[in-house]
Coordinates of C-alpha atoms in Angstrom, one line a residue:
M1031 CA 25.9 11.6 3.1
S1032 CA 29.4 11.3 4.5
P1033 CA 30.5 7.7 5.0
E1034 CA 31.5 8.3 8.5
Y1035 CA 30.2 5.0 9.8
P1036 CA 30.7 1.7 7.9
W1037 CA 27.0 0.9 7.9
E1038 CA 26.3 4.1 5.9
R1039 CA 28.2 2.6 2.9
P1040 CA 26.2 0.3 0.6
L1041 CA 25.2 -2.9 2.4
G1042 CA 24.7 -6.3 0.7
A1043 CA 26.3 -7.3 -2.6
R1044 CA 27.2 -4.5 -5.0
P1045 CA 28.7 -5.1 -8.4
L1046 CA 31.6 -2.8 -9.2
P1047 CA 32.6 -1.3 -12.5
D1048 CA 35.7 -3.5 -12.7
G1049 CA 33.7 -6.7 -12.7
R1050 CA 34.3 -7.5 -9.0
V1051 CA 31.6 -7.5 -6.3
E1052 CA 31.7 -5.8 -3.0
F1053 CA 30.1 -7.5 0.0
R1054 CA 29.2 -5.7 3.2
V1055 CA 27.2 -7.1 6.1
W1056 CA 26.3 -5.9 9.6
A1057 CA 26.6 -8.8 12.0
P1058 CA 27.6 -7.7 15.5
R1059 CA 26.2 -10.9 17.1
A1060 CA 28.4 -13.2 15.0
E1061 CA 31.3 -14.8 16.8
S1062 CA 32.5 -16.0 13.4
I1063 CA 31.4 -14.8 9.9
S1064 CA 32.5 -15.5 6.4
L1065 CA 31.2 -15.5 2.8
R1066 CA 30.4 -18.7 1.0
I1067 CA 30.5 -18.3 -2.8
D1068 CA 31.8 -20.2 -5.8
G1069 CA 32.5 -23.2 -3.6
R1070 CA 34.8 -21.0 -1.6
E1071 CA 34.6 -19.7 1.9
L1072 CA 36.1 -16.2 2.1
G1073 CA 37.1 -14.3 5.2
L1074 CA 35.6 -10.8 5.8
E1075 CA 37.5 -7.8 7.1
D1076 CA 36.2 -6.1 10.2
A1077 CA 35.2 -2.5 9.2
G1078 CA 34.1 -1.6 12.7
Y1079 CA 30.8 -1.3 14.5
G1080 CA 29.9 -4.9 13.6
V1081 CA 30.3 -4.4 9.9
Y1082 CA 32.3 -6.9 7.8
E1083 CA 33.3 -6.5 4.2
T1084 CA 35.3 -7.9 1.3
V1085 CA 35.7 -7.4 -2.5
T1086 CA 36.2 -10.5 -4.7
E1087 CA 35.8 -11.8 -8.3
V1088 CA 32.7 -13.9 -8.7
R1089 CA 31.8 -16.6 -11.2
N1090 CA 28.6 -17.9 -9.7
G1091 CA 26.2 -15.3 -8.3
D1092 CA 24.7 -17.4 -5.5
Y1093 CA 26.1 -16.8 -2.0
F1094 CA 25.4 -17.3 1.8
F1095 CA 27.0 -15.7 4.8
M1096 CA 28.3 -18.2 7.2
V1097 CA 27.2 -17.0 10.7
D1098 CA 28.7 -19.1 13.5
G1099 CA 28.7 -22.0 11.1
R1100 CA 25.2 -21.5 9.7
E1101 CA 24.4 -20.7 6.1
L1102 CA 22.1 -17.7 6.1
P1103 CA 20.9 -15.4 3.3
D1104 CA 22.1 -11.8 3.2
P1105 CA 19.7 -9.5 5.2
C1106 CA 20.2 -7.0 2.4
S1107 CA 19.6 -9.6 -0.4
R1108 CA 18.1 -8.2 -3.6
W1109 CA 17.3 -11.7 -5.0
Q1110 CA 16.2 -14.9 -3.4
P1111 CA 15.7 -17.2 -6.4
R1112 CA 14.9 -20.2 -4.2
G1113 CA 12.9 -18.5 -1.5
I1114 CA 13.7 -17.2 2.0
R1115 CA 15.7 -20.2 3.0
G1116 CA 17.8 -20.4 -0.2
P1117 CA 21.0 -18.6 -1.2
S1118 CA 21.0 -14.9 -2.0
R1119 CA 22.0 -14.0 -5.6
I1120 CA 24.0 -11.0 -6.8
L1121 CA 21.8 -8.6 -8.8
D1122 CA 23.1 -6.3 -11.6
L1123 CA 20.2 -4.5 -13.3
L1124 CA 20.6 -3.0 -16.7
P1125 CA 20.6 0.9 -16.9
V1126 CA 17.2 2.5 -17.4
R1127 CA 16.1 4.4 -20.4
A1128 CA 14.9 8.0 -20.2
R1129 CA 13.4 8.8 -16.8
F1130 CA 9.7 8.7 -16.4
Q1131 CA 7.9 11.8 -15.1
T1132 CA 5.6 11.1 -12.2
P1133 CA 2.2 12.7 -12.6
R1134 CA 1.4 15.6 -10.4
R1135 CA -0.7 14.7 -7.3
S1136 CA -3.5 16.9 -8.6
E1137 CA -3.7 14.6 -11.7
L1138 CA -2.9 11.3 -10.0
V1139 CA -5.3 8.3 -10.4
I1140 CA -4.0 5.2 -8.6
Y1141 CA -4.9 1.5 -9.3
E1142 CA -4.0 -0.9 -6.5
L1143 CA -3.3 -4.5 -7.7
H1144 CA -1.9 -7.8 -6.4
I1145 CA 0.5 -9.4 -8.7
G1146 CA -0.5 -13.0 -7.9
T1147 CA -4.2 -12.5 -8.6
F1148 CA -4.1 -9.8 -11.2
S1149 CA -3.5 -12.4 -14.0
D1150 CA -4.0 -16.1 -14.4
Q1151 CA -0.2 -16.7 -14.3
G1152 CA 0.3 -14.4 -11.3
T1153 CA 3.7 -12.9 -12.4
F1154 CA 5.2 -9.5 -13.1
D1155 CA 5.5 -10.3 -16.8
A1156 CA 1.8 -11.5 -17.1
A1157 CA 0.6 -8.2 -15.7
I1158 CA 2.1 -6.3 -18.6
E1159 CA -0.6 -7.1 -21.1
H1160 CA -3.2 -5.4 -19.0
L1161 CA -1.5 -2.1 -18.5
S1162 CA -2.6 -0.4 -21.7
G1163 CA -6.3 -1.0 -20.8
L1164 CA -5.7 0.8 -17.5
A1165 CA -4.1 3.8 -19.2
E1166 CA -6.9 4.0 -21.7
L1167 CA -9.4 4.1 -18.9
G1168 CA -7.7 7.2 -17.4
I1169 CA -5.5 5.6 -14.7
N1170 CA -1.9 6.9 -14.6
A1171 CA -0.4 5.0 -11.7
I1172 CA -0.4 1.4 -10.5
E1173 CA 0.2 0.5 -6.9
I1174 CA 1.6 -3.0 -6.4
M1175 CA 0.9 -4.8 -3.2
P1176 CA 4.1 -5.9 -1.4
V1177 CA 6.6 -8.1 -3.3
A1178 CA 9.5 -8.2 -0.9
E1179 CA 10.5 -11.9 -0.7
F1180 CA 8.0 -13.7 1.5
P1181 CA 7.5 -17.4 2.5
G1182 CA 5.9 -19.7 0.0
D1183 CA 4.6 -19.0 -3.5
H1184 CA 1.6 -16.8 -2.9
G1185 CA 0.3 -14.4 -0.2
W1186 CA -0.7 -10.9 0.4
G1187 CA 3.0 -9.9 0.8
Y1188 CA 2.8 -8.3 4.2
D1189 CA 4.9 -11.0 5.7
G1190 CA 8.0 -10.3 3.6
V1191 CA 11.4 -11.1 5.0
Y1192 CA 14.0 -9.8 2.6
I1193 CA 12.8 -6.2 2.2
S1194 CA 14.9 -5.4 -0.9
A1195 CA 14.4 -8.6 -2.9
A1196 CA 11.5 -9.0 -5.4
Q1197 CA 9.4 -12.1 -4.9
S1198 CA 10.9 -15.0 -6.8
S1199 CA 7.6 -16.8 -7.5
Y1200 CA 6.3 -13.6 -9.2
G1201 CA 9.3 -13.7 -11.6
G1202 CA 12.0 -12.0 -9.5
P1203 CA 13.8 -8.7 -9.8
H1204 CA 14.4 -8.7 -13.6
E1205 CA 10.7 -9.3 -14.3
L1206 CA 9.8 -6.5 -11.9
A1207 CA 12.2 -4.2 -13.7
D1208 CA 10.5 -5.2 -17.0
L1209 CA 7.1 -4.5 -15.5
V1210 CA 8.2 -1.0 -14.4
A1211 CA 9.6 -0.3 -17.9
A1212 CA 6.4 -1.5 -19.6
A1213 CA 4.3 0.6 -17.2
H1214 CA 6.3 3.7 -18.1
D1215 CA 5.9 2.9 -21.8
A1216 CA 2.1 2.8 -21.2
G1217 CA 2.2 6.2 -19.3
L1218 CA 1.8 4.6 -15.9
A1219 CA 3.8 5.5 -12.8
V1220 CA 4.6 2.6 -10.5
I1221 CA 4.1 2.8 -6.7
L1222 CA 5.3 -0.1 -4.6
D1223 CA 3.8 -1.1 -1.2
V1224 CA 6.6 -1.7 1.3
V1225 CA 6.4 -3.0 4.8
Y1226 CA 8.8 -1.5 7.3
N1227 CA 6.9 -2.1 10.6
H1228 CA 7.7 -5.8 10.9
V1229 CA 9.0 -8.8 8.9
G1230 CA 7.4 -12.2 8.5
A1231 CA 7.9 -14.5 11.5
S1232 CA 9.5 -17.2 9.2
G1233 CA 12.5 -15.0 8.7
T1234 CA 12.9 -13.4 12.2
P1235 CA 15.4 -16.0 13.5
A1236 CA 17.7 -15.6 10.5
L1237 CA 17.9 -11.9 10.9
E1238 CA 18.4 -12.1 14.6
A1239 CA 21.4 -14.3 14.1
F1240 CA 23.2 -11.3 12.5
G1241 CA 22.2 -8.5 15.0
P1242 CA 19.5 -6.7 16.9
Y1243 CA 17.1 -6.1 14.1
F1244 CA 14.2 -6.2 16.5
T1245 CA 13.4 -4.7 19.9
D1246 CA 11.4 -5.9 22.9
K1247 CA 10.5 -2.2 23.7
Y1248 CA 7.4 -2.5 21.5
S1249 CA 5.2 -5.1 19.9
T1250 CA 3.1 -5.1 16.7
P1251 CA 0.0 -7.2 16.0
W1252 CA 2.0 -9.1 13.3
G1253 CA 5.4 -9.8 14.8
S1254 CA 8.5 -8.4 16.5
A1255 CA 8.9 -4.6 16.2
I1256 CA 11.8 -3.4 14.2
N1257 CA 14.6 -1.8 16.2
Y1258 CA 14.4 1.9 15.2
D1259 CA 15.4 3.6 18.4
D1260 CA 17.0 1.0 20.7
A1261 CA 20.6 0.2 21.2
E1262 CA 22.5 -0.5 17.8
C1263 CA 19.5 0.8 15.9
D1264 CA 21.5 2.9 13.4
P1265 CA 22.5 0.0 11.0
V1266 CA 18.9 -1.2 11.2
R1267 CA 17.6 2.2 10.1
E1268 CA 20.1 2.2 7.3
W1269 CA 19.0 -1.3 6.3
V1270 CA 15.5 0.1 5.8
L1271 CA 16.6 3.4 4.2
Q1272 CA 18.8 1.6 1.7
S1273 CA 15.9 -0.7 0.8
A1274 CA 13.6 2.3 0.2
T1275 CA 16.1 4.2 -2.0
G1276 CA 17.1 1.1 -3.8
W1277 CA 13.6 0.5 -5.1
I1278 CA 13.5 4.0 -6.5
R1279 CA 17.1 4.3 -7.8
D1280 CA 17.7 0.8 -9.2
F1281 CA 14.2 -0.4 -10.2
H1282 CA 13.1 3.1 -11.2
I1283 CA 9.9 2.7 -9.2
D1284 CA 8.2 6.1 -8.9
G1285 CA 6.9 5.9 -5.3
L1286 CA 6.5 3.9 -2.2
R1287 CA 3.4 3.2 -0.1
L1288 CA 4.5 2.7 3.5
D1289 CA 2.3 0.1 5.2
A1290 CA 0.8 0.7 8.6
I1291 CA 3.1 3.4 9.9
H1292 CA 1.1 3.6 13.1
A1293 CA 2.8 0.2 13.9
I1294 CA 6.2 1.7 13.4
F1295 CA 7.6 2.8 16.8
D1296 CA 10.4 5.3 16.8
Q1297 CA 11.3 8.0 19.4
S1298 CA 14.3 9.2 17.4
A1299 CA 14.8 12.9 16.7
E1300 CA 14.0 12.1 13.1
H1301 CA 11.2 9.4 12.8
I1302 CA 12.1 6.7 10.4
V1303 CA 9.1 7.6 8.2
A1304 CA 10.4 11.1 7.9
A1305 CA 13.9 9.7 7.2
V1306 CA 12.5 7.5 4.4
A1307 CA 10.7 10.5 2.8
R1308 CA 13.8 12.6 3.1
R1309 CA 16.1 10.0 1.6
V1310 CA 13.7 9.1 -1.2
H1311 CA 13.2 12.8 -2.2
E1312 CA 17.0 13.4 -2.1
I1313 CA 17.6 10.9 -4.9
R1314 CA 14.4 11.8 -6.8
G1315 CA 12.4 14.9 -6.2
D1316 CA 9.2 13.7 -8.0
A1317 CA 9.1 10.3 -6.3
L1318 CA 6.1 9.8 -4.1
V1319 CA 6.0 8.6 -0.5
I1320 CA 2.5 7.7 0.5
A1321 CA 1.7 6.6 4.1
E1322 CA -0.9 4.2 5.3
S1323 CA -1.5 5.9 8.7
G1324 CA -4.1 4.9 11.3
L1325 CA -3.2 8.0 13.3
N1326 CA -5.3 10.8 11.7
D1327 CA -2.2 12.9 12.4
P1328 CA -1.6 15.7 9.8
R1329 CA 2.1 15.8 10.8
V1330 CA 2.6 12.7 8.6
V1331 CA 1.9 14.8 5.4
R1332 CA 3.0 18.2 6.6
D1333 CA 6.2 19.6 5.0
R1334 CA 9.4 19.2 6.9
S1335 CA 9.7 23.0 7.0
V1336 CA 6.8 23.1 9.5
G1337 CA 7.8 20.1 11.5
G1338 CA 6.1 17.5 9.4
W1339 CA 7.4 14.1 8.2
G1340 CA 7.2 15.1 4.6
C1341 CA 5.1 12.3 3.1
D1342 CA 3.5 13.3 -0.1
A1343 CA 0.1 11.8 0.8
A1344 CA -1.7 9.5 3.2
W1345 CA -4.5 7.0 2.8
A1346 CA -7.9 8.4 3.9
D1347 CA -9.6 5.6 5.8
D1348 CA -12.2 7.8 7.4
F1349 CA -13.5 8.9 3.9
H1350 CA -13.9 5.2 3.1
H1351 CA -15.7 4.4 6.3
A1352 CA -18.0 7.4 6.0
L1353 CA -18.9 6.4 2.5
R1354 CA -19.2 2.7 2.9
T1355 CA -21.6 2.9 5.9
L1356 CA -23.9 5.2 3.8
V1357 CA -24.0 3.0 0.7
T1358 CA -24.2 -0.4 2.6
G1359 CA -25.7 0.4 6.0
E1360 CA -23.0 -1.7 7.7
L1361 CA -22.1 -0.5 11.2
D1362 CA -20.1 -3.4 12.7
G1363 CA -16.7 -2.9 14.3
Y1364 CA -15.0 0.4 13.6
Y1365 CA -17.8 1.3 11.2
A1366 CA -19.9 2.0 14.3
D1367 CA -18.2 5.4 14.5
F1368 CA -19.8 6.4 11.2
G1369 CA -23.1 6.2 9.3
S1370 CA -24.4 9.7 9.1
V1371 CA -24.5 12.0 6.1
A1372 CA -22.7 14.6 8.3
D1373 CA -19.7 12.3 8.5
L1374 CA -19.3 12.1 4.7
A1375 CA -20.0 15.9 4.4
K1376 CA -17.1 16.5 6.8
A1377 CA -14.9 14.1 4.9
W1378 CA -15.5 16.0 1.7
H1379 CA -13.7 19.0 3.3
R1380 CA -10.8 16.9 4.9
P1381 CA -11.0 13.2 5.2
F1382 CA -10.3 13.1 9.0
V1383 CA -13.8 12.7 10.3
H1384 CA -12.1 12.1 13.7
D1385 CA -9.9 15.2 14.0
G1386 CA -9.8 15.5 17.8
T1387 CA -13.3 14.3 18.3
Y1388 CA -14.4 11.5 20.5
S1389 CA -14.4 8.0 18.9
P1390 CA -16.9 5.7 20.6
F1391 CA -15.2 2.7 19.0
R1392 CA -11.8 3.7 20.6
R1393 CA -13.4 5.2 23.6
R1394 CA -11.2 8.2 23.4
R1395 CA -10.6 11.4 21.4
F1396 CA -8.7 10.7 18.2
G1397 CA -7.0 12.6 15.4
A1398 CA -6.2 16.2 14.8
P1399 CA -7.4 18.9 12.3
A1400 CA -5.8 18.9 8.9
N1401 CA -7.2 22.1 7.5
D1402 CA -3.7 23.4 6.5
V1403 CA -2.9 20.2 4.5
P1404 CA -3.8 20.4 0.8
A1405 CA -6.6 18.0 -0.3
E1406 CA -4.2 16.4 -2.9
R1407 CA -2.2 15.0 0.0
F1408 CA -4.9 12.4 0.8
V1409 CA -5.7 9.2 -1.1
A1410 CA -9.5 8.3 -1.2
F1411 CA -11.0 5.0 -2.1
D1412 CA -14.2 3.0 -1.7
Q1413 CA -12.5 -0.4 -2.0
D1414 CA -8.9 -1.5 -1.2
H1415 CA -7.2 -4.8 -0.3
D1416 CA -7.9 -4.3 3.4
Q1417 CA -11.5 -3.2 3.2
V1418 CA -12.3 -6.1 0.9
G1419 CA -9.8 -8.8 2.0
N1420 CA -10.1 -8.4 5.7
R1421 CA -13.8 -9.2 5.5
A1422 CA -14.7 -12.7 6.4
F1423 CA -15.3 -13.8 2.9
G1424 CA -13.4 -11.1 1.0
D1425 CA -16.6 -9.8 -0.6
R1426 CA -16.5 -6.6 -2.6
L1427 CA -19.0 -3.7 -2.4
P1428 CA -22.5 -4.9 -3.2
G1429 CA -23.5 -4.2 -6.8
P1430 CA -26.1 -1.6 -6.1
A1431 CA -23.7 0.4 -4.0
R1432 CA -20.9 0.6 -6.6
P1433 CA -22.0 3.4 -8.9
L1434 CA -22.7 5.9 -6.2
A1435 CA -19.5 4.9 -4.3
A1436 CA -17.5 5.4 -7.5
F1437 CA -19.1 8.8 -8.1
C1438 CA -18.1 10.0 -4.6
T1439 CA -14.5 8.7 -4.8
L1440 CA -13.6 9.6 -8.4
L1441 CA -15.1 13.1 -8.2
S1442 CA -13.7 13.9 -4.7
P1443 CA -10.9 16.5 -4.3
Y1444 CA -8.5 13.8 -3.2
V1445 CA -6.2 11.5 -5.1
P1446 CA -8.6 8.6 -6.1
M1447 CA -7.5 5.0 -5.9
L1448 CA -9.3 2.0 -7.4
F1449 CA -8.9 -1.6 -6.3
M1450 CA -8.2 -4.0 -9.1
G1451 CA -11.4 -5.1 -10.8
E1452 CA -13.7 -2.5 -9.4
E1453 CA -13.7 -0.6 -12.6
Y1454 CA -15.7 -3.3 -14.3
G1455 CA -17.6 -4.7 -11.4
E1456 CA -15.5 -7.8 -10.6
D1457 CA -17.4 -10.2 -8.4
A1458 CA -14.6 -12.6 -7.5
P1459 CA -13.7 -12.1 -3.9
F1460 CA -10.3 -11.0 -2.7
Q1461 CA -9.8 -13.3 0.3
F1462 CA -7.0 -13.5 2.8
F1463 CA -4.5 -16.2 1.6
S1464 CA -1.1 -17.3 2.6
D1465 CA 1.4 -20.1 1.9
H1466 CA 3.5 -20.3 5.1
I1467 CA 6.3 -22.8 5.0
D1468 CA 6.5 -23.3 8.8
P1469 CA 3.7 -25.6 10.0
G1470 CA 3.3 -23.7 13.3
I1471 CA 3.0 -20.3 11.7
A1472 CA 0.6 -21.8 9.1
E1473 CA -1.7 -23.2 11.8
A1474 CA -1.5 -20.0 13.9
T1475 CA -2.6 -18.0 10.8
R1476 CA -5.4 -20.4 10.1
E1477 CA -6.7 -20.4 13.6
G1478 CA -6.3 -16.7 14.1
R1479 CA -8.4 -16.0 11.0
R1480 CA -11.2 -18.2 12.4
E1481 CA -11.1 -16.7 15.9
E1482 CA -11.1 -13.1 14.5
F1483 CA -14.6 -13.6 13.0
A1484 CA -16.0 -16.0 15.5
S1485 CA -15.4 -13.4 18.2
F1486 CA -17.7 -10.7 16.8
A1487 CA -19.9 -12.1 14.0
A1488 CA -22.2 -15.0 13.4
F1489 CA -19.6 -17.2 11.6
S1490 CA -18.8 -20.8 12.5
K1491 CA -15.2 -21.8 12.4
E1492 CA -15.8 -24.0 9.4
E1493 CA -17.3 -21.2 7.3
I1494 CA -14.2 -19.0 7.2
P1495 CA -12.0 -19.7 4.1
D1496 CA -8.8 -21.4 5.1
P1497 CA -6.0 -18.9 4.2
Q1498 CA -3.5 -21.9 3.7
D1499 CA -5.8 -23.6 1.2
R1500 CA -4.6 -22.9 -2.3
A1501 CA -8.3 -22.7 -3.4
T1502 CA -8.6 -19.5 -1.3
F1503 CA -5.9 -17.9 -3.4
E1504 CA -7.3 -19.2 -6.7
R1505 CA -10.8 -17.9 -5.9
S1506 CA -9.3 -14.4 -5.5
K1507 CA -8.0 -14.2 -9.1
L1508 CA -9.7 -11.7 -11.3
T1509 CA -12.2 -13.2 -13.7
R1510 CA -12.3 -10.0 -15.8
Q1511 CA -16.0 -10.5 -16.3
G1512 CA -18.0 -7.4 -15.6
D1513 CA -20.7 -4.9 -16.2
E1514 CA -20.5 -2.8 -19.4
K1515 CA -22.6 0.0 -17.8
L1516 CA -20.2 0.2 -14.9
I1517 CA -17.2 0.2 -17.2
R1518 CA -18.7 3.2 -19.1
L1519 CA -19.5 5.0 -15.9
Y1520 CA -15.9 4.7 -14.6
A1521 CA -14.6 6.0 -17.9
E1522 CA -17.0 8.9 -17.8
L1523 CA -16.1 9.7 -14.2
L1524 CA -12.4 9.6 -14.8
A1525 CA -12.7 11.8 -17.9
T1526 CA -15.0 14.2 -16.1
R1527 CA -12.7 14.5 -13.1
K1528 CA -10.3 16.4 -15.3
R1529 CA -12.9 19.1 -15.8
L1530 CA -13.3 19.8 -12.1
P1531 CA -11.1 22.4 -10.5
P1532 CA -8.3 21.1 -8.2
G1533 CA -8.2 21.8 -4.5
D1534 CA -10.8 22.3 -1.9
V1535 CA -14.5 22.1 -2.6
D1536 CA -16.4 25.4 -2.5
A1537 CA -19.4 24.5 -0.5
I1538 CA -21.0 21.5 1.2
E1539 CA -24.7 21.2 2.1
F1540 CA -26.7 18.2 3.4
D1541 CA -29.9 17.0 4.9
E1542 CA -29.5 14.2 7.5
G1543 CA -33.1 13.2 7.6
E1544 CA -33.5 13.2 3.8
R1545 CA -30.1 11.6 3.4
W1546 CA -28.9 13.8 0.5
L1547 CA -25.6 15.6 0.1
R1548 CA -24.6 18.5 -2.3
V1549 CA -21.0 19.5 -2.9
R1550 CA -20.1 22.5 -5.0
R1551 CA -16.8 22.3 -7.0
G1552 CA -16.2 25.4 -9.3
G1553 CA -19.1 25.6 -11.7
F1554 CA -20.4 22.1 -10.8
D1555 CA -22.9 20.6 -8.3
L1556 CA -22.2 17.1 -7.2
T1557 CA -25.6 15.9 -5.9
M1558 CA -26.0 12.6 -4.1
N1559 CA -28.9 10.7 -2.7
F1560 CA -28.1 8.0 -0.1
A1561 CA -31.8 7.2 0.6
T1562 CA -33.7 4.2 -0.6
E1563 CA -36.4 6.5 -2.0
P1564 CA -36.2 9.4 -4.6
R1565 CA -35.1 12.7 -3.2
R1566 CA -35.2 16.4 -4.3
V1567 CA -31.8 17.9 -4.0
P1568 CA -31.1 21.6 -4.4
C1569 CA -28.8 22.6 -7.3
S1570 CA -27.9 25.7 -9.2
G1571 CA -27.5 24.3 -12.7
T1572 CA -29.9 22.6 -15.1
S1573 CA -27.6 20.5 -17.3
I1574 CA -26.7 16.8 -16.5
V1575 CA -23.0 16.2 -17.1
L1576 CA -23.2 12.6 -15.9
T1577 CA -25.4 10.5 -13.7
T1578 CA -25.1 7.1 -12.0
A1579 CA -28.8 6.4 -12.7
A1580 CA -30.2 4.7 -15.8
F1581 CA -32.1 7.8 -16.9
D1582 CA -31.3 11.5 -16.5
P1583 CA -32.9 13.1 -13.5
E1584 CA -35.4 15.8 -13.9
F1585 CA -35.2 19.5 -12.7
E1586 CA -37.8 21.5 -10.9
D1587 CA -37.7 24.8 -8.9
G1588 CA -34.0 24.8 -8.3
H1589 CA -33.9 21.1 -7.4
V1590 CA -33.0 17.9 -9.1
Q1591 CA -35.0 14.7 -8.5
L1592 CA -32.5 11.9 -7.8
G1593 CA -33.4 8.2 -7.8
P1594 CA -32.5 6.0 -4.8
M1595 CA -28.8 5.5 -4.1
S1596 CA -27.7 7.7 -7.1
G1597 CA -25.6 10.7 -7.9
A1598 CA -25.5 13.3 -10.6
L1599 CA -23.0 15.9 -11.7
I1600 CA -24.8 19.1 -12.7
A1601 CA -23.5 22.2 -14.5

């Protein structure tokens, strides 16, 4: 990229080979701006277009920008050791060892985890001891929920403010780099969840003091919309793009999961999501860009050569909804659009159940067909942080539903993703928790959580866990106490998955009334019974490869007799 404009050069604090540090900041709103470091206040040169810069020798790595007399952290900070209101700190990471090779999508198995609840200590370093067990199970990638510096000591991370700084309460950037290195040593790729649709409200005023990081043209459910297509948006776009590429280049993270891209508003010729995918792939061709998209729009994962945005994969919410409604019978809220075996049968072909069809929940047609998109460009799951944590009490799938749900997810043609603890039947909830430092935001979060469930379910305000209560966070930590049978099933499913041919399934057959589903993949029949009574399901083989039931099913006249809520893989 030609450095035609000053904001296209590296923003923030960048150590130089000669031991000095280069500082560059975009601050078009500032009437006066300087750098406070080492007890000194240094002037900045005007580089044009609202960008100011200087190069200086540094003894102490902590600094602020002085914006119209106010001490403010660097919007491009990569280290906030004292939180979002403290000084920024210069970061100089050690060179990486040999590059890790990201697994091919057809072989990828992802494990989503939250750093704060994954271990008792809740730090990057403390997560390391658990990595080898994941690799032994058959997982080859971890996906870390957002760690961009957010207010307080614990939270989900979706209210991050400094989008390039690793959360200080988790151990900060050096510990994150250590975790990435340890994961690579264990054979695990690392995917980082990043939030580029909004920032936490606690940090909005500080960013606005520098420039128009936000726009009033749009709004999101969680805060001001980031300015991707309004006046002076180019440096804001670069702020995000340099953040995305920095995680890949400097921390050697292997992929990004882009949160809620349906809440990113951009009418530019190149959508910011497409720009992120392009820039990430330019610096590392095997890096992954995975979108969480509530759009059911195949354009997100189509190649750039055919007008797509070039993301490597997208989360498959409809697959989850179609599966969960069958194994639990829940039909509240957006689940009301699902519940038939036909929905899951359709989702086995492509996960967009709504692909231009009418959605009663939305009261409009929704989605578009994705038949031209390879199956490996979708991520399927039966639990994730949203579908567990956004429930009133953060409860996981009921125990009886877990084996069949795992069977469907791990043997699907899509990239499977597990949510931490599901592989052994963790019963601890994953509840919504926060640690907001602004009383007004804390109370709004608390009251909003209560109102969310009081409005559509039989919950009193007192029953909903208080997200600001530390006990809510502590309850969400993994106990690591589980079910040995379920552990063995997950290991068998992940090992067996490797025997199935990649790509599309060969045939799908189902009976709505009898509530069974049969999927043909190569020389295998995946037979599933979603009824509460035994069912005879047609099959072509006579050998049980694995089953979710306690005993092997019996064969008779080209059928297999499946027990209630069970599945069997037959060869």
